[in-house]
Structures are given as structure tokens and as C-alpha cells.
XYZ file of C-alpha atoms in Angstrom:
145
model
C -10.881 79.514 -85.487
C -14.369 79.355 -86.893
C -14.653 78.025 -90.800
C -10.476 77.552 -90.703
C -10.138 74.124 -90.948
C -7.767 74.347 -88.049
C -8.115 73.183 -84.506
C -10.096 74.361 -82.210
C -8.722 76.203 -79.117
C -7.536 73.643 -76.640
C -8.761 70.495 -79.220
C -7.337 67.311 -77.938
C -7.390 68.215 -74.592
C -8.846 64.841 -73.078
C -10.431 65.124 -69.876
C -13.207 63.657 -67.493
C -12.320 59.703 -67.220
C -11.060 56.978 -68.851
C -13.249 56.617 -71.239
C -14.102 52.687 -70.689
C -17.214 50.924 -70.660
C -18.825 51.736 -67.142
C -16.832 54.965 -66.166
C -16.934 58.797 -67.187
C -15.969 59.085 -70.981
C -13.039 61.291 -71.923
C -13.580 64.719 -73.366
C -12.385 66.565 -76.033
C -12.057 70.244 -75.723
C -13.136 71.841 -78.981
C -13.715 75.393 -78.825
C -14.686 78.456 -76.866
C -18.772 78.531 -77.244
C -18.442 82.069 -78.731
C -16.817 80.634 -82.349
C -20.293 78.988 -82.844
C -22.669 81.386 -84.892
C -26.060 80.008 -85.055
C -26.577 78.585 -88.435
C -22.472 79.566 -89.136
C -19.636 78.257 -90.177
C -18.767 75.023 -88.064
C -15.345 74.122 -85.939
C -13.529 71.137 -87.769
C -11.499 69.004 -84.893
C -9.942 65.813 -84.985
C -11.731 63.082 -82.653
C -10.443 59.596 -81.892
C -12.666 57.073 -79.530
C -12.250 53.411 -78.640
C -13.769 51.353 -82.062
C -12.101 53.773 -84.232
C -8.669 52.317 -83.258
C -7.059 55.104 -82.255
C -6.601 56.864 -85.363
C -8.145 60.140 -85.332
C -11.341 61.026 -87.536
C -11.965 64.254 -89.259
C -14.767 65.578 -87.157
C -16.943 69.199 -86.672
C -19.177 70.862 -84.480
C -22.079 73.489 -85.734
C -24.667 75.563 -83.755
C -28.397 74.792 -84.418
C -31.204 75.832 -82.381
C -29.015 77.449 -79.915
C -27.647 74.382 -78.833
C -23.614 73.123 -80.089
C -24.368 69.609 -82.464
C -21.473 67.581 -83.146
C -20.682 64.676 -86.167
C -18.453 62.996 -87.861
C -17.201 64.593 -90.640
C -18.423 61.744 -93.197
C -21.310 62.015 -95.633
C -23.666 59.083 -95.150
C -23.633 58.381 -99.080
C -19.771 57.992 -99.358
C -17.073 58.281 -96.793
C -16.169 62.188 -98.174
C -15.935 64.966 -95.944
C -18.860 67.300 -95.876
C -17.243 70.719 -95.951
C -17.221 72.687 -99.399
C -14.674 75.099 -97.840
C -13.101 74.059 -94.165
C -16.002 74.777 -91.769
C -18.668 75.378 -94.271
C -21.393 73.217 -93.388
C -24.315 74.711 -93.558
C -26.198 76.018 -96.648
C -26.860 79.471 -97.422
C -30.261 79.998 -95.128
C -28.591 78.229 -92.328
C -31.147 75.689 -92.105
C -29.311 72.677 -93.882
C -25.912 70.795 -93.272
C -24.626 69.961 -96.975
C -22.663 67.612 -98.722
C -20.301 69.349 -101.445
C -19.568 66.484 -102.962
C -22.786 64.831 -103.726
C -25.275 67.532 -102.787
C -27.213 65.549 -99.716
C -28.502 67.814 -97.411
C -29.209 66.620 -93.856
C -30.840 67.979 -90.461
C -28.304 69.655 -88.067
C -30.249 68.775 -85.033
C -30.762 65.191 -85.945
C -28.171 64.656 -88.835
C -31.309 62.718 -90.929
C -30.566 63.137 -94.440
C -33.716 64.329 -96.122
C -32.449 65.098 -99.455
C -30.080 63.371 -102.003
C -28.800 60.267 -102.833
C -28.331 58.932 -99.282
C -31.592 60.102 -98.027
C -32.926 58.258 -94.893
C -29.391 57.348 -93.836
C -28.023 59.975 -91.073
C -24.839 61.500 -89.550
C -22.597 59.703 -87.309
C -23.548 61.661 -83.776
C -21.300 62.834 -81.240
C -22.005 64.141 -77.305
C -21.026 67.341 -77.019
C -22.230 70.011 -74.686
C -21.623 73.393 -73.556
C -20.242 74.782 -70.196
C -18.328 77.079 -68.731
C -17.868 78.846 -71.996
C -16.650 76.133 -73.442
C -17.567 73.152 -76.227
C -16.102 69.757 -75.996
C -17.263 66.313 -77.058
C -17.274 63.150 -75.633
C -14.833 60.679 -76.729
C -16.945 57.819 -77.283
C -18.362 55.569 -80.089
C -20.815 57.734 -82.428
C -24.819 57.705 -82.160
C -26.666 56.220 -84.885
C -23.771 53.756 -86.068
């Protein structure tokens, strides 16, 4: 599924809790950890936590530094998605996640924008991990919001 816009295998599979303040949040299976290509085209997905009303958000998950990083898929200048092409993230080294609409380029570990017009201003973060040969991410309210 890698750089096809479409779901991930399994995506929207909620599991692990209820997701309410003081239990296990619920997860959201992605995508089998072998369609993430270090410094390669990303997994879009659809995520949806308590705070965002329900309503699903456009949403992706990259590999950087060997380890699966997860955001929403909103450029911290304007509320656009990121992707120039459905799961095309990253720039052509593989070092930068980019904006296609207004150029900003950000850190994939940390999702810091360090060029362009929203520079300083960051990513909305999501948990993810790895296991079990799979990537899923935690259905909760966004780091760094």
C-alpha cells in the first residue's frame, strides 16, 4: 500500500482499551512494518481520537531513523495536506518531510519545521510503534498541540 493514498492493511482496526482518560488508549492498525522504506514513501491512514469529535483526520506514517514516526497530515502553515503525490512525504535525499503546497520542510523525527514560512511551528505528533510486524498508532489527542 506504500505511497497509494489508500489504507493501510488492517487501518481502523481499534484495539487495546477504551481509549479514556486513565485507561489503555485504543489503537489503530496501520500497516505491516515492511511497507515502511527508510526515508520512503509514507502510509496515508485515516485517524479519529477523542477532541477531534469523531470525524476522522487525514493522517500518515513515515520511517526515519529506523524507527515508524507518525503525524497528522496538516502543514503547520495552513491546514493543507502535506503529500505532493499520496504518500510522498519526504524530499528527494530522504532527509526532509515537505510541504507541496507551500514548500516548508520539517524534521521527520521531531516534525520541527526548520524551513519555510511556518518555521518554528511543528507537526501534530502521533504514538505509534512497531511490534509483531506490525505499525499502529495510538488513538489519542496529538503531541505538540
Amino acid at each position: 500500500m506504500r505511497g497509494e493514498g489508500g489504507r493501510g492493511k488492517g487501518e481502523g482496526d481499534r484495539s487495546g482499551g477504551s481509549g479514556c482518560a486513565g485507561g489503555a488508549p485504543a489503537w489503530i492498525d496501520v500497516c505491516a512494518s515492511g511497507d515502511l522504506v527508510e526515508g520512503g514513501d509514507g502510509v496515508r491512514f485515516e485517524w479519529g481520537a477523542p477532541g477531534e469529535g469523531g470525524r476522522p483526520v487525514p493522517a500518515f506514517v513515515v520511517r526515519f531513523d529506523g524507527r515508524p514516526r507518525a503525524y497528522l497530515n496538516r502543514c503547520a502553515h495552513v491546514a493543507m495536506e502535506l503529500d505532493w503525490l499520496p504518500g510522498r512525504f519526504f524530499d528527494d535525499a530522504g532527509l526532509y518531510l515537505v510541504c507541496a503546497t507551500h514548500g516548508a520542510m520539517y524534521e521527520p523525527d521531531s516534525g520541527q519545521c526548520v524551513a519555510g514560512p511556518c518555521r518554528g511551528a511543528a507537526l501534530a505528533a502521533l504514538r505509534c510503534e512497531e511490534s509483531g510486524g506490525r505499525v499502529r498508532v495510538a488513538a489519542e489527542p496529538p503531541s505538540g498541540r
